[in-house]
PDB file of C-alpha atoms in Angstrom:
ATOM      1  CA  VAL A   1      -2.126   1.829  -5.848  1.00 88.00           C
ATOM      2  CA  GLN A   2      -0.115  -1.169  -6.961  1.00 92.00           C
ATOM      3  CA  LEU A   3       0.840  -4.169  -4.868  1.00 94.00           C
ATOM      4  CA  GLN A   4       3.487  -6.732  -5.640  1.00 93.00           C
ATOM      5  CA  ALA A   5       3.978  -9.903  -3.624  1.00 94.00           C
ATOM      6  CA  SER A   6       7.234 -11.812  -3.891  1.00 96.00           C
ATOM      7  CA  GLY A   7       9.382 -14.338  -2.042  1.00 97.00           C
ATOM      8  CA  GLY A   8       7.562 -17.541  -2.824  1.00 97.00           C
ATOM      9  CA  GLY A   9       9.302 -20.772  -3.677  1.00 97.00           C
ATOM     10  CA  LEU A  10       9.717 -24.435  -2.881  1.00 98.00           C
ATOM     11  CA  VAL A  11      10.478 -25.456   0.695  1.00 98.00           C
ATOM     12  CA  GLN A  12      10.389 -28.673   2.684  1.00 98.00           C
ATOM     13  CA  ALA A  13       7.869 -29.223   5.427  1.00 98.00           C
ATOM     14  CA  GLY A  14       9.060 -27.614   8.644  1.00 98.00           C
ATOM     15  CA  GLY A  15      10.949 -24.935   6.765  1.00 98.00           C
ATOM     16  CA  SER A  16      10.434 -21.202   6.506  1.00 98.00           C
ATOM     17  CA  LEU A  17       9.823 -18.554   3.891  1.00 98.00           C
ATOM     18  CA  ARG A  18       9.417 -14.810   4.049  1.00 98.00           C
ATOM     19  CA  LEU A  19       7.104 -13.130   1.606  1.00 98.00           C
ATOM     20  CA  SER A  20       7.114  -9.423   0.835  1.00 97.00           C
ATOM     21  CA  CYS A  21       4.363  -7.140  -0.325  1.00 96.00           C
ATOM     22  CA  VAL A  22       5.482  -3.782  -1.706  1.00 95.00           C
ATOM     23  CA  ALA A  23       2.888  -1.076  -2.156  1.00 93.00           C
ATOM     24  CA  SER A  24       3.285   1.928  -4.418  1.00 89.00           C
ATOM     25  CA  GLY A  25       0.864   4.639  -5.347  1.00 83.00           C
ATOM     26  CA  PHE A  26       0.117   8.283  -5.727  1.00 74.00           C
ATOM     27  CA  SER A  27       2.428  11.030  -4.577  1.00 76.00           C
ATOM     28  CA  GLY A  28       2.430  11.154  -0.803  1.00 79.00           C
ATOM     29  CA  PHE A  29       1.176   7.611  -0.426  1.00 82.00           C
ATOM     30  CA  THR A  30       2.239   5.950   2.792  1.00 85.00           C
ATOM     31  CA  LEU A  31       1.392   2.430   3.805  1.00 87.00           C
ATOM     32  CA  GLU A  32       1.115   3.415   7.465  1.00 87.00           C
ATOM     33  CA  ASN A  33      -2.450   4.614   6.932  1.00 87.00           C
ATOM     34  CA  TYR A  34      -3.718   1.398   5.371  1.00 92.00           C
ATOM     35  CA  ALA A  35      -4.410  -2.192   6.253  1.00 94.00           C
ATOM     36  CA  ILE A  36      -2.737  -5.048   4.422  1.00 95.00           C
ATOM     37  CA  GLY A  37      -4.352  -8.437   4.212  1.00 96.00           C
ATOM     38  CA  TRP A  38      -2.686 -11.654   3.130  1.00 96.00           C
ATOM     39  CA  LEU A  39      -4.728 -14.397   1.565  1.00 96.00           C
ATOM     40  CA  ARG A  40      -4.006 -17.596  -0.249  1.00 97.00           C
ATOM     41  CA  GLN A  41      -5.574 -19.930  -2.756  1.00 95.00           C
ATOM     42  CA  ALA A  42      -4.609 -23.560  -2.808  1.00 94.00           C
ATOM     43  CA  PRO A  43      -4.333 -25.334  -6.168  1.00 90.00           C
ATOM     44  CA  GLY A  44      -7.386 -27.017  -7.587  1.00 88.00           C
ATOM     45  CA  TYR A  45     -10.547 -26.149  -9.400  1.00 81.00           C
ATOM     46  CA  GLY A  46     -13.102 -24.266  -7.344  1.00 83.00           C
ATOM     47  CA  VAL A  47     -10.877 -23.764  -4.323  1.00 83.00           C
ATOM     48  CA  GLU A  48     -11.884 -20.717  -2.348  1.00 90.00           C
ATOM     49  CA  ARG A  49      -9.437 -18.063  -1.293  1.00 93.00           C
ATOM     50  CA  GLU A  50      -8.598 -18.008   2.402  1.00 95.00           C
ATOM     51  CA  GLY A  51      -7.789 -14.853   4.343  1.00 95.00           C
ATOM     52  CA  ILE A  52      -4.924 -15.679   6.686  1.00 96.00           C
ATOM     53  CA  LEU A  53      -3.616 -12.468   8.254  1.00 95.00           C
ATOM     54  CA  CYS A  54      -4.359  -8.795   8.362  1.00 95.00           C
ATOM     55  CA  THR A  55      -2.238  -5.966   9.737  1.00 92.00           C
ATOM     56  CA  SER A  56      -3.981  -2.731  10.528  1.00 91.00           C
ATOM     57  CA  GLY A  57      -2.574   0.678   9.727  1.00 83.00           C
ATOM     58  CA  SER A  58      -1.461   3.140  12.393  1.00 78.00           C
ATOM     59  CA  GLY A  59      -0.451   0.459  14.878  1.00 78.00           C
ATOM     60  CA  GLY A  60      -3.830  -1.232  15.090  1.00 86.00           C
ATOM     61  CA  PRO A  61      -4.357  -4.927  15.834  1.00 91.00           C
ATOM     62  CA  THR A  62      -3.306  -7.882  13.711  1.00 93.00           C
ATOM     63  CA  TYR A  63      -5.737 -10.655  12.885  1.00 95.00           C
ATOM     64  CA  TYR A  64      -4.782 -14.276  12.282  1.00 95.00           C
ATOM     65  CA  ALA A  65      -6.652 -17.233  10.863  1.00 96.00           C
ATOM     66  CA  GLU A  66      -6.538 -20.305  13.086  1.00 96.00           C
ATOM     67  CA  SER A  67      -4.782 -22.227  10.333  1.00 96.00           C
ATOM     68  CA  VAL A  68      -1.669 -20.044  10.622  1.00 97.00           C
ATOM     69  CA  LYS A  69      -1.759 -18.768  14.199  1.00 97.00           C
ATOM     70  CA  GLY A  70       1.530 -19.445  15.985  1.00 97.00           C
ATOM     71  CA  ARG A  71       3.377 -20.144  12.734  1.00 98.00           C
ATOM     72  CA  PHE A  72       2.992 -17.023  10.587  1.00 97.00           C
ATOM     73  CA  THR A  73       3.798 -13.475  11.632  1.00 95.00           C
ATOM     74  CA  ILE A  74       3.468 -10.182   9.866  1.00 92.00           C
ATOM     75  CA  THR A  75       5.636  -7.097  10.130  1.00 92.00           C
ATOM     76  CA  ARG A  76       5.594  -3.729   8.429  1.00 91.00           C
ATOM     77  CA  ASP A  77       8.247  -1.368   7.182  1.00 91.00           C
ATOM     78  CA  ASN A  78       6.138   1.694   6.581  1.00 85.00           C
ATOM     79  CA  GLY A  79       9.142   3.676   5.432  1.00 87.00           C
ATOM     80  CA  GLU A  80       9.593   1.257   2.562  1.00 91.00           C
ATOM     81  CA  ASN A  81       5.853   0.710   2.082  1.00 92.00           C
ATOM     82  CA  THR A  82       6.466  -2.988   2.569  1.00 94.00           C
ATOM     83  CA  VAL A  83       4.794  -5.692   4.593  1.00 95.00           C
ATOM     84  CA  PHE A  84       6.542  -8.976   5.349  1.00 96.00           C
ATOM     85  CA  LEU A  85       4.883 -12.314   5.959  1.00 97.00           C
ATOM     86  CA  GLN A  86       7.180 -14.646   7.902  1.00 97.00           C
ATOM     87  CA  MET A  87       6.052 -18.234   7.511  1.00 98.00           C
ATOM     88  CA  ASP A  88       7.589 -20.813   9.840  1.00 98.00           C
ATOM     89  CA  SER A  89       6.889 -24.498  10.463  1.00 98.00           C
ATOM     90  CA  LEU A  90       5.440 -24.783   6.991  1.00 98.00           C
ATOM     91  CA  LYS A  91       3.163 -27.693   6.176  1.00 98.00           C
ATOM     92  CA  PRO A  92       2.220 -29.232   2.818  1.00 97.00           C
ATOM     93  CA  GLU A  93      -1.280 -27.816   3.274  1.00 96.00           C
ATOM     94  CA  ASP A  94       0.236 -24.329   3.171  1.00 97.00           C
ATOM     95  CA  THR A  95       0.929 -24.871  -0.531  1.00 97.00           C
ATOM     96  CA  ALA A  96      -0.906 -22.097  -2.373  1.00 97.00           C
ATOM     97  CA  ASP A  97      -0.626 -18.877  -4.309  1.00 96.00           C
ATOM     98  CA  TYR A  98      -0.278 -16.047  -1.808  1.00 97.00           C
ATOM     99  CA  TYR A  99      -1.668 -12.567  -2.413  1.00 96.00           C
ATOM    100  CA  CYS A 100      -1.635  -9.287  -0.570  1.00 96.00           C
ATOM    101  CA  SER A 101      -4.412  -6.749  -0.619  1.00 96.00           C
ATOM    102  CA  LEU A 102      -4.853  -3.215   0.677  1.00 95.00           C
ATOM    103  CA  GLY A 103      -7.827  -1.738   2.457  1.00 94.00           C
ATOM    104  CA  ARG A 104      -8.855   0.760   5.085  1.00 92.00           C
ATOM    105  CA  THR A 105      -9.155  -1.426   8.162  1.00 92.00           C
ATOM    106  CA  CYS A 106      -8.729  -4.972   9.437  1.00 93.00           C
ATOM    107  CA  SER A 107     -11.327  -7.028  11.231  1.00 91.00           C
ATOM    108  CA  ASP A 108     -12.366 -10.625  11.763  1.00 91.00           C
ATOM    109  CA  TYR A 109     -15.078  -9.955   9.171  1.00 92.00           C
ATOM    110  CA  HIS A 110     -12.569  -8.928   6.517  1.00 92.00           C
ATOM    111  CA  LEU A 111     -10.387 -11.930   7.323  1.00 92.00           C
ATOM    112  CA  ALA A 112     -13.309 -14.343   7.116  1.00 91.00           C
ATOM    113  CA  ASN A 113     -14.399 -12.835   3.806  1.00 92.00           C
ATOM    114  CA  SER A 114     -10.915 -13.052   2.303  1.00 92.00           C
ATOM    115  CA  PHE A 115     -10.708  -9.269   1.969  1.00 93.00           C
ATOM    116  CA  ARG A 116     -13.338  -9.144  -0.769  1.00 92.00           C
ATOM    117  CA  GLU A 117     -14.119  -5.584   0.248  1.00 92.00           C
ATOM    118  CA  PHE A 118     -10.531  -4.397   0.138  1.00 94.00           C
ATOM    119  CA  ASP A 119      -9.674  -1.831  -2.495  1.00 92.00           C
ATOM    120  CA  TYR A 120      -6.549  -3.147  -4.177  1.00 93.00           C
ATOM    121  CA  TRP A 121      -5.070  -6.531  -4.941  1.00 92.00           C
ATOM    122  CA  GLY A 122      -1.659  -7.640  -6.071  1.00 91.00           C
ATOM    123  CA  ARG A 123      -0.455 -10.505  -8.189  1.00 92.00           C
ATOM    124  CA  GLY A 124       0.345 -13.613  -6.232  1.00 93.00           C
ATOM    125  CA  THR A 125       3.502 -15.494  -5.400  1.00 97.00           C
ATOM    126  CA  GLN A 126       3.547 -19.269  -5.373  1.00 97.00           C
ATOM    127  CA  VAL A 127       4.520 -21.259  -2.286  1.00 98.00           C
ATOM    128  CA  THR A 128       5.050 -25.007  -2.501  1.00 98.00           C
ATOM    129  CA  VAL A 129       5.731 -27.075   0.608  1.00 98.00           C
ATOM    130  CA  SER A 130       6.964 -30.591  -0.009  1.00 97.00           C
ATOM    131  CA  SER A 131       6.418 -33.407   2.470  1.00 93.00           C
TER     132      SER A 131
END
């Protein structure tokens, strides 16, 4: 399975961006059966990755980190094997490289552990929020 995140860029504080994560894989692969987690890593040496949202497969629950709750939303287009991360009311502290990852299920545990146990990871897309 391959994941590709895109849609990053430079935006002013208070603005919005929409990131996409496209998944592709083996014949018959469908994103509907999998969870997608979004995580980010702010610039700087030794900065830990932060899990921010997770959307479950098959209509299961979505999990949000407190840092993005009320500002970021996640939607899926299973027919296109794509997950969208809508980011509104952006703040300078949202500046980071954003990654998507694919796993079997979402939970608070997976979110808190930045999806370390997920199976696949994509290359990131950079988001810069200016003050």
